[in-house]
Amino acid sequence: MTRTTKLWLALFGVLFVAGCSGTSGAWGWYVIDPSTAQGQSNIRFLVGGFWATILLSLIAAALSMMIGLLVALPGMSSNRWVRLPSRIYIEFIRSIPLLPMLFWVFYGLPVVMRSLGFPITIDAFWGAIITLAISDSAFTAEIYRAGIQSIPKGQTEAARTVGLTYSQTMRYVILPQAIRRILPPLANQFIYIVKMSAFASVIGMQELTRRANELVVTEYRPLEIYSLLILEYLVLVLIISFFVRWLERKMGSDESR
Amino acid sequence: MSAERVIEISSLNKSFGDFRVLTNVDLSVSLGERIVICGPSGSGKSTLIRCVNGLEQFDSGHILVDGISLEEPGGVDRVRSEVGMVFQQFNLFPHLSVLDNLTLGPMKARGLSRTDAEALAMEYLERVRIPEQARKRPRELSGGQQQRVAIARSLCMKPKIMLFDEPTSALDPEMISEVLDVMVELAQEGMTMLVVTHEMGFARKVADRMVFMDGGEIVETGTPSAVFEAPKSERFRAFLDKILQH
Ligand SMILES: Nc1ncnc2c1ncn2[C@@H]1O[C@H](COP(=O)(O)OP(=O)(O)OP(=O)(O)O)[C@@H](O)[C@H]1O
Ligand SMILES: [Mg+2]
């Protein structure tokens, strides 16, 4: 266990002990007390949001990786008119806060689509995914760009002189080399998506944060419930960052092979 | 000369921003001819040969390679399929084995099967005398071996013309000759070659014509024997004095 993990666990331990032993009534851990039937059912309700949060984040991350690549590639063209749309996309998307974008996608996009002759409905789940994916894609695009540009120009030149096309050069020569510089920051970016997925709660998506909010409304125990909520994100993020470390080590050792 | 002209460069001009790199360069190369280009650093030698296979674009003038114009649509790709290039820094693909470095082009660009491509690759690895290194990664090889792999990689595409940009400049002195030997053999087999190098021994041995560049212009051309005996221009004489001292 890393030092930060221990520190966090210690902090929660102290809070928990303080809460349970307190006599003032300021704490009410009973809402999530696993030894009572009500506590158990509350915990099950809260933890039940894990699946939605994870699914939401995974799909959004996968889409963001695809969009990011499609934005990054023209962004590295030697032709400025090919580069321009990519730059505009990145600067534009990067400067929109997530919440307004979420509202725009959820409430506005269906209207736009309908007026264009595509009558679609966007539910909370897909609204959140589209928003997270687009918002994150500006960052993944920059990660791809940095990774690809770290490969010496001579690699492209050599590939082109042995007859490979642009896309073959990317696929067989550049991306396989860039991937070890791209994957660790991409995995890191996944942590960002997981945390930002909490915003999906405001459009009614039943993920971790939404469920906590709903329970707070019926139980009036925000402190205890939000503490557990934070703990849930903590566990999720810690698992991912262990994975990122592992990936970084693996990629690093590949490099020195 | 009745020999077929395979490269025709006429009134070529190129600038990087305000900086003039090539000024009115004319050069034509016949089939099977070996040309050695030399000149001080920054004189435009690399830029000139990189224009021949479209790695650099030029501002005005014309280049015809085997009758194909670089400016016509798809011209660059067609030219590249006939022109091989060897770089100072080798530019091998570090994530692929030596064998895969050689088979990538034939398989992806020419559509050969893996079996055929590997047979072809082994044939050329034997020609550059390192078939036993086929399964290794480039970084496990010495500089001289890497450059020979790079030459074999180009030859696998069966080019009509080979460009060399200071192929031995990044090598330790004891490895230079193993690379030059391979190039001499290639010359003897009749390959058309444009070689940027300061290896005057090599030039004397294989060059049909020496081209001296300075300040983005071709200052002087001539056979090696004529040029080494009595360079016409003062600049070429000074340049030769400087490099032959070493
Ligand atoms: N991409 C570029 N952008 C700007 N200037 C460049 C670029 N490439 C080359 N130059 C400049 O053009 C000039 C000619 O370069 P070039 O590489 O053709 O010279 P060279 O004769 O090959 O020199 P060297 O012996 O050092 O390899 C140099 O002054 C160089 O600084
Ligand atoms: Mg050069």
XYZ file of C-alpha atoms and ligand atoms in Angstrom:
535
model
C 0.000 0.000 0.000
C 1.278 3.442 -0.828
C 1.656 6.129 1.783
C -1.264 8.147 0.486
C -3.530 5.131 0.723
C -2.561 4.568 4.332
C -3.099 8.211 5.157
C -6.579 8.207 3.678
C -7.564 5.023 5.443
C -6.240 6.409 8.713
C -8.265 9.579 8.234
C -11.440 7.638 7.595
C -10.717 5.378 10.539
C -10.421 8.360 12.845
C -13.631 9.907 11.509
C -15.466 6.656 11.890
C -14.330 6.002 15.441
C -15.062 9.587 16.398
C -18.521 9.276 14.908
C -19.428 5.978 16.530
C -18.127 6.819 20.003
C -19.599 10.301 20.029
C -22.481 10.752 22.433
C -23.503 14.211 21.346
C -25.659 12.854 18.548
C -23.798 14.870 15.941
C -22.977 11.681 14.083
C -25.477 9.162 12.935
C -23.666 6.291 11.384
C -26.746 4.138 11.884
C -27.886 5.100 8.365
C -25.115 2.982 6.933
C -24.651 0.560 9.816
C -24.178 -2.862 8.240
C -25.468 -4.612 11.358
C -29.015 -3.301 10.925
C -31.422 -4.221 8.183
C -32.072 -0.577 7.265
C -28.331 0.188 7.197
C -27.698 -2.790 4.940
C -30.383 -1.824 2.515
C -29.070 1.761 2.428
C -25.542 0.557 1.735
C -26.796 -1.736 -1.001
C -28.638 1.200 -2.560
C -25.548 3.422 -2.482
C -23.080 0.808 -3.688
C -25.547 -0.140 -6.421
C -24.421 3.000 -8.247
C -20.966 1.572 -8.877
C -22.017 -0.303 -11.964
C -23.505 2.764 -13.649
C -20.503 4.940 -12.783
C -18.081 2.380 -14.145
C -20.048 1.632 -17.304
C -20.556 5.344 -17.948
C -16.863 6.069 -17.501
C -15.674 3.137 -19.588
C -17.875 3.904 -22.586
C -17.084 7.624 -22.374
C -13.347 6.884 -22.179
C -13.468 4.528 -25.152
C -15.322 7.111 -27.241
C -12.989 9.852 -26.094
C -9.987 7.787 -27.220
C -11.484 7.380 -30.687
C -12.565 11.000 -31.074
C -9.225 12.154 -29.677
C -7.293 10.266 -32.346
C -9.533 11.564 -35.128
C -8.939 15.105 -33.862
C -5.211 14.680 -33.203
C -4.190 13.289 -36.606
C -5.274 16.230 -38.791
C -3.936 18.488 -36.040
C -0.419 17.419 -36.982
C -0.740 18.004 -40.714
C 1.806 20.237 -42.397
C -1.125 21.946 -44.113
C -2.462 24.703 -41.876
C -5.996 24.468 -43.295
C -6.128 20.817 -42.302
C -4.692 21.676 -38.887
C -7.078 24.521 -38.204
C -10.343 22.653 -37.478
C -8.525 20.394 -35.070
C -7.017 23.346 -33.194
C -10.386 25.091 -33.039
C -12.077 21.940 -31.734
C -9.486 21.473 -28.995
C -9.483 25.103 -27.848
C -13.265 25.333 -27.982
C -14.079 22.094 -26.175
C -11.368 22.609 -23.601
C -12.833 25.914 -22.523
C -16.404 24.728 -21.920
C -17.104 23.731 -18.309
C -18.547 20.263 -18.029
C -21.861 21.202 -16.422
C -23.025 23.701 -19.072
C -21.979 21.268 -21.760
C -23.967 18.532 -20.079
C -27.070 20.733 -20.003
C -26.566 21.709 -23.616
C -26.216 18.109 -24.776
C -29.086 16.821 -22.651
C -31.595 19.599 -23.256
C -30.307 21.299 -26.391
C -28.858 18.624 -28.656
C -32.156 16.725 -29.177
C -33.746 19.981 -30.319
C -30.893 20.634 -32.758
C -31.073 17.101 -34.083
C -34.842 17.285 -34.507
C -34.554 20.508 -36.474
C -32.000 18.765 -38.713
C -34.463 15.975 -39.349
C -33.075 13.416 -36.917
C -35.688 13.055 -34.205
C -33.629 11.391 -31.493
C -34.102 11.269 -27.764
C -31.085 11.401 -25.500
C -31.512 9.765 -22.110
C -29.451 10.665 -19.064
C -27.062 7.769 -19.620
C -26.152 8.680 -23.208
C -26.323 12.392 -22.520
C -23.683 11.932 -19.857
C -21.566 9.681 -22.052
C -21.607 12.036 -25.019
C -20.715 15.001 -22.828
C -17.919 13.228 -20.981
C -16.499 11.779 -24.190
C -16.476 15.071 -26.066
C -15.198 17.097 -23.160
C -12.421 14.583 -22.503
C -11.522 14.130 -26.183
C -9.832 17.539 -26.306
C -7.407 16.274 -23.685
C -6.902 12.854 -25.232
C -6.200 14.558 -28.555
C -3.389 16.503 -26.914
C -2.063 13.314 -25.326
C -1.979 11.615 -28.733
C -0.291 14.625 -30.275
C 2.429 14.738 -27.639
C 2.993 10.999 -27.973
C 3.109 10.982 -31.749
C 5.321 14.057 -31.953
C 7.792 12.433 -29.585
C 8.592 9.929 -32.341
C 11.456 11.257 -34.497
C 10.508 12.583 -37.930
C 12.978 10.167 -39.494
C 10.622 7.305 -38.685
C 7.893 8.764 -40.874
C 10.395 9.569 -43.603
C 11.813 6.053 -43.585
C 8.331 4.539 -43.661
C 7.232 6.739 -46.549
C 10.374 5.944 -48.546
C 9.700 2.209 -48.264
C 6.350 2.880 -49.855
C 3.951 2.973 -46.911
C 0.968 5.289 -47.164
C 0.193 7.843 -44.463
C -2.241 5.555 -42.667
C 0.047 2.522 -42.941
C 2.858 4.632 -41.520
C 0.671 5.591 -38.568
C -0.587 2.088 -38.001
C 2.590 0.056 -38.356
C 5.351 2.488 -37.457
C 4.297 5.537 -35.463
C 1.432 4.422 -33.205
C 3.093 1.185 -32.004
C 6.015 3.302 -30.827
C 3.954 6.190 -29.490
C 1.599 3.928 -27.554
C 3.968 3.559 -24.621
C 3.991 7.313 -24.170
C 0.265 7.592 -24.774
C -1.229 4.844 -22.633
C -0.119 5.952 -19.156
C -1.448 9.517 -19.501
C -4.612 8.153 -21.136
C -5.187 5.825 -18.201
C -4.607 8.780 -15.911
C -7.201 10.704 -17.845
C -9.629 7.890 -17.045
C -9.479 8.909 -13.390
C -10.636 12.355 -14.446
C -13.585 10.845 -16.310
C -14.615 8.742 -13.319
C -14.673 11.808 -11.105
C -16.453 13.973 -13.643
C -19.111 11.297 -14.123
C -20.568 12.543 -10.829
C -22.078 15.408 -12.836
C -24.359 12.906 -14.532
C -26.329 12.923 -11.295
C -27.780 16.337 -12.086
C -29.578 15.066 -15.167
C -30.921 12.102 -13.235
C -28.454 9.360 -14.041
C -28.593 6.769 -11.259
C -24.889 6.570 -10.529
C -23.012 6.845 -7.216
C -23.569 10.537 -6.549
C -27.238 10.523 -7.581
C -27.987 7.661 -5.252
C -26.227 9.388 -2.374
C -28.257 12.527 -3.040
C -31.501 10.590 -3.088
C -30.707 8.851 0.179
C -29.765 12.142 1.808
C -33.191 13.490 0.923
C -34.961 10.635 2.711
C -32.538 10.069 5.588
C -31.324 13.610 6.389
C -27.827 12.281 7.080
C -25.638 14.123 4.544
C -22.385 13.871 6.486
C -22.405 10.108 6.810
C -23.751 9.400 3.350
C -21.391 11.786 1.554
C -18.493 10.373 3.573
C -19.320 6.951 2.235
C -19.713 8.431 -1.243
C -16.217 9.892 -1.099
C -14.919 6.568 0.118
C -16.558 4.874 -2.873
C -14.798 7.204 -5.334
C -11.589 6.790 -3.412
C -11.682 3.034 -3.762
C -12.491 3.287 -7.457
C -9.744 5.801 -8.176
C -7.185 3.903 -6.119
C -7.857 0.764 -8.124
C -7.390 2.683 -11.360
C -4.216 4.367 -10.188
C -2.723 1.036 -9.196
C -3.463 -0.045 -12.738
C -1.866 3.132 -14.123
C 1.302 2.546 -12.057
C 1.470 -1.015 -13.285
C 1.038 0.171 -16.859
C 3.719 2.820 -16.455
C 6.135 0.259 -15.071
C 5.354 -2.181 -17.860
C 5.728 0.435 -20.568
C 8.888 1.788 -18.970
C 10.551 -1.598 -18.800
C 9.565 -2.281 -22.392
C 11.376 0.857 -23.386
C 14.647 -0.168 -21.783
C 14.513 -3.651 -23.179
C 25.440 10.559 -74.078
C 22.725 8.250 -75.262
C 22.055 6.681 -71.863
C 18.582 7.054 -70.449
C 18.173 10.048 -68.139
C 16.606 8.830 -64.887
C 16.734 12.053 -62.924
C 16.330 15.492 -64.397
C 16.483 18.454 -62.084
C 16.075 21.840 -63.710
C 16.237 25.352 -62.261
C 15.325 24.132 -58.797
C 14.760 26.791 -56.135
C 13.870 26.370 -52.536
C 13.722 28.590 -49.468
C 12.973 27.971 -45.840
C 11.135 31.191 -45.059
C 13.489 33.986 -46.119
C 16.467 31.679 -46.226
C 17.497 30.532 -49.709
C 18.640 26.893 -49.542
C 18.781 25.973 -53.229
C 19.393 28.405 -56.054
C 18.868 27.421 -59.685
C 20.100 23.884 -59.337
C 20.368 21.845 -62.560
C 21.437 18.237 -62.493
C 20.697 15.267 -64.673
C 21.610 11.713 -63.906
C 21.802 8.822 -66.356
C 20.775 5.281 -65.658
C 23.543 3.489 -63.781
C 25.442 6.665 -63.054
C 27.041 7.194 -59.618
C 27.149 10.732 -58.355
C 28.868 11.911 -55.212
C 27.717 15.226 -53.792
C 29.929 17.090 -51.371
C 30.175 20.548 -49.905
C 30.343 22.375 -46.617
C 27.725 21.988 -43.911
C 24.556 23.884 -44.717
C 25.256 24.041 -48.444
C 21.955 22.311 -49.278
C 23.131 18.775 -50.110
C 20.522 17.024 -47.964
C 17.805 19.355 -49.125
C 18.664 18.640 -52.756
C 18.499 14.850 -52.533
C 15.436 14.992 -50.273
C 13.684 16.965 -53.012
C 14.280 14.065 -55.400
C 11.943 11.728 -53.504
C 9.558 14.398 -52.293
C 10.633 14.514 -48.655
C 11.091 18.239 -49.199
C 8.933 20.400 -51.407
C 10.496 22.972 -53.674
C 9.349 26.434 -54.651
C 10.088 26.444 -58.373
C 11.764 24.359 -61.029
C 11.138 20.794 -62.118
C 12.190 17.332 -61.120
C 11.550 14.339 -63.336
C 12.389 10.917 -61.961
C 12.203 8.159 -64.545
C 9.905 10.384 -66.541
C 7.550 10.975 -63.625
C 7.048 14.538 -62.471
C 6.908 15.100 -58.729
C 4.281 17.742 -59.299
C 1.764 15.527 -61.075
C -1.006 13.985 -58.947
C 0.256 10.818 -57.294
C 3.705 11.594 -58.679
C 5.397 11.581 -55.298
C 4.138 8.080 -54.498
C 5.186 6.720 -57.871
C 8.610 8.282 -57.584
C 9.078 6.915 -54.092
C 8.354 3.404 -55.287
C 11.407 3.664 -57.547
C 13.739 5.521 -55.219
C 15.327 4.064 -52.103
C 16.898 6.218 -49.415
C 19.474 5.669 -46.709
C 19.720 8.203 -43.900
C 22.557 9.367 -41.708
C 20.692 8.224 -38.589
C 19.638 4.846 -40.130
C 15.988 5.410 -39.099
C 15.319 1.732 -38.548
C 12.007 0.896 -36.869
C 13.072 0.154 -33.272
C 9.930 -1.775 -32.320
C 10.360 -4.317 -35.125
C 12.911 -7.075 -35.605
C 15.474 -6.661 -38.360
C 13.491 -9.060 -40.516
C 10.231 -7.173 -39.943
C 11.997 -3.909 -40.771
C 12.751 -5.408 -44.170
C 9.421 -7.083 -44.856
C 7.166 -4.164 -43.866
C 7.455 -2.311 -47.179
C 7.220 -5.358 -49.465
C 4.203 -6.703 -47.561
C 2.223 -3.500 -47.031
C 3.162 -1.487 -50.100
C 3.766 -4.277 -52.609
C 1.324 -6.825 -51.230
C 3.796 -9.704 -50.993
C 2.924 -12.660 -48.778
C 4.895 -13.022 -45.559
C 6.758 -16.047 -46.939
C 7.802 -14.260 -50.110
C 8.713 -11.075 -48.239
C 10.851 -12.995 -45.756
C 12.624 -14.869 -48.523
C 13.352 -11.553 -50.218
C 14.512 -10.014 -46.941
C 16.882 -12.901 -46.207
C 18.339 -12.627 -49.682
C 19.220 -8.977 -49.076
C 20.412 -9.572 -45.519
C 22.868 -12.036 -46.987
C 23.994 -9.473 -49.528
C 24.826 -7.069 -46.707
C 26.352 -10.012 -44.816
C 24.240 -10.095 -41.651
C 21.633 -12.841 -42.149
C 22.324 -14.119 -38.620
C 20.936 -10.868 -37.141
C 17.476 -11.268 -38.678
C 15.630 -11.944 -35.421
C 17.296 -9.199 -33.388
C 16.008 -5.729 -32.636
C 17.915 -2.865 -34.313
C 19.258 -1.552 -31.005
C 21.075 -4.827 -30.413
C 23.184 -4.200 -33.522
C 26.280 -2.051 -33.999
C 25.964 1.172 -35.978
C 27.583 -0.378 -39.030
C 25.231 -3.333 -38.920
C 22.235 -1.034 -38.489
C 23.196 0.979 -41.523
C 23.598 -2.209 -43.568
C 20.119 -3.266 -42.455
C 18.859 0.127 -43.600
C 20.460 -0.388 -47.010
C 18.934 -3.875 -47.262
C 15.549 -2.450 -46.255
C 15.675 -0.022 -49.168
C 16.860 -2.682 -51.606
C 13.925 -4.931 -50.712
C 11.712 -2.450 -52.545
C 13.828 -3.066 -55.704
C 14.473 0.616 -56.335
C 15.866 1.902 -59.587
C 17.724 4.708 -57.834
C 19.326 4.885 -54.390
C 19.855 8.092 -52.417
C 22.384 8.166 -49.584
C 22.562 11.105 -47.180
C 25.886 10.926 -45.330
C 25.431 7.208 -44.640
C 28.670 6.893 -42.679
C 28.731 10.186 -40.779
C 27.100 8.759 -37.650
C 29.400 5.740 -37.527
C 32.468 4.987 -35.485
C 35.537 5.013 -37.752
C 36.067 1.247 -37.607
C 32.576 0.633 -38.987
C 32.714 2.974 -41.929
C 34.363 0.545 -44.311
C 31.833 -2.259 -43.811
C 29.116 0.106 -44.973
C 31.169 1.562 -47.818
C 32.003 -1.959 -49.024
C 28.319 -2.722 -49.397
C 27.834 0.522 -51.283
C 30.761 -0.197 -53.597
C 29.248 -3.596 -54.450
C 25.937 -1.947 -55.144
C 27.687 0.478 -57.476
C 29.428 -2.357 -59.272
C 26.075 -4.027 -59.868
C 25.029 -0.946 -61.780
C 22.702 0.791 -59.329
C 22.054 4.451 -60.030
C 23.290 6.242 -56.928
C 23.241 9.770 -55.526
C 25.525 9.840 -52.529
C 26.125 12.755 -50.195
C 29.402 11.941 -48.464
C 32.765 13.297 -47.512
C 34.416 9.896 -47.969
C 36.751 10.864 -50.786
C 38.232 7.371 -51.072
C 34.770 6.077 -51.871
C 34.210 8.913 -54.319
C 37.445 8.160 -56.129
C 36.561 4.485 -56.359
C 32.971 4.608 -57.597
C 31.914 8.103 -58.608
C 31.314 8.820 -62.271
C 30.836 12.441 -61.387
C 31.506 14.669 -58.394
C 29.168 17.529 -57.591
C 30.411 20.281 -55.316
C 27.791 22.458 -53.656
C 28.220 25.634 -51.709
C 25.659 28.188 -50.578
C 22.778 26.360 -52.228
C 24.384 26.246 -55.673
C 26.212 23.630 -57.656
C 29.608 25.272 -57.942
C 31.474 22.615 -59.852
C 31.029 19.164 -61.350
C 33.543 16.816 -62.900
C 35.014 13.339 -62.849
C 36.796 12.477 -59.613
C 40.178 12.277 -61.274
C 39.804 15.679 -62.919
C 38.413 17.260 -59.813
C 40.982 15.872 -57.414
C 43.831 16.794 -59.786
C 42.798 20.342 -60.347
C 39.573 21.763 -58.965
C 38.523 24.718 -61.076
C 36.997 26.856 -58.368
C 38.818 28.291 -55.417
C 35.983 27.285 -53.063
C 36.200 23.632 -54.068
C 39.970 23.668 -53.715
C 39.711 25.122 -50.200
C 37.041 22.579 -49.284
C 39.123 19.636 -50.538
C 42.196 20.908 -48.740
C 40.253 21.046 -45.529
C 38.708 17.576 -45.667
C 41.731 15.798 -47.132
C 43.916 17.027 -44.298
C 42.149 14.693 -41.923
N 13.380 22.369 -42.010
C 14.213 23.416 -42.101
N 13.835 24.639 -41.705
C 14.644 25.694 -41.798
N 15.898 25.644 -42.293
C 16.355 24.452 -42.686
C 15.549 23.270 -42.618
N 16.272 22.239 -43.110
C 17.459 22.743 -43.451
N 17.523 24.074 -43.211
C 18.649 24.957 -43.510
O 18.943 24.837 -44.865
C 20.341 24.843 -45.073
C 20.749 23.650 -45.902
O 20.483 22.486 -45.165
P 20.945 21.069 -45.632
O 20.562 20.130 -44.553
O 20.431 20.798 -46.989
O 22.517 21.210 -45.683
P 23.608 20.108 -45.870
O 24.445 20.539 -46.993
O 22.979 18.773 -45.946
O 24.443 20.240 -44.525
P 25.081 19.122 -43.588
O 26.411 18.787 -44.174
O 25.230 19.822 -42.277
O 24.146 17.977 -43.546
C 20.991 24.885 -43.715
O 21.425 26.194 -43.451
C 19.904 24.513 -42.775
O 20.054 25.200 -41.555
Mg 22.898 17.080 -44.640
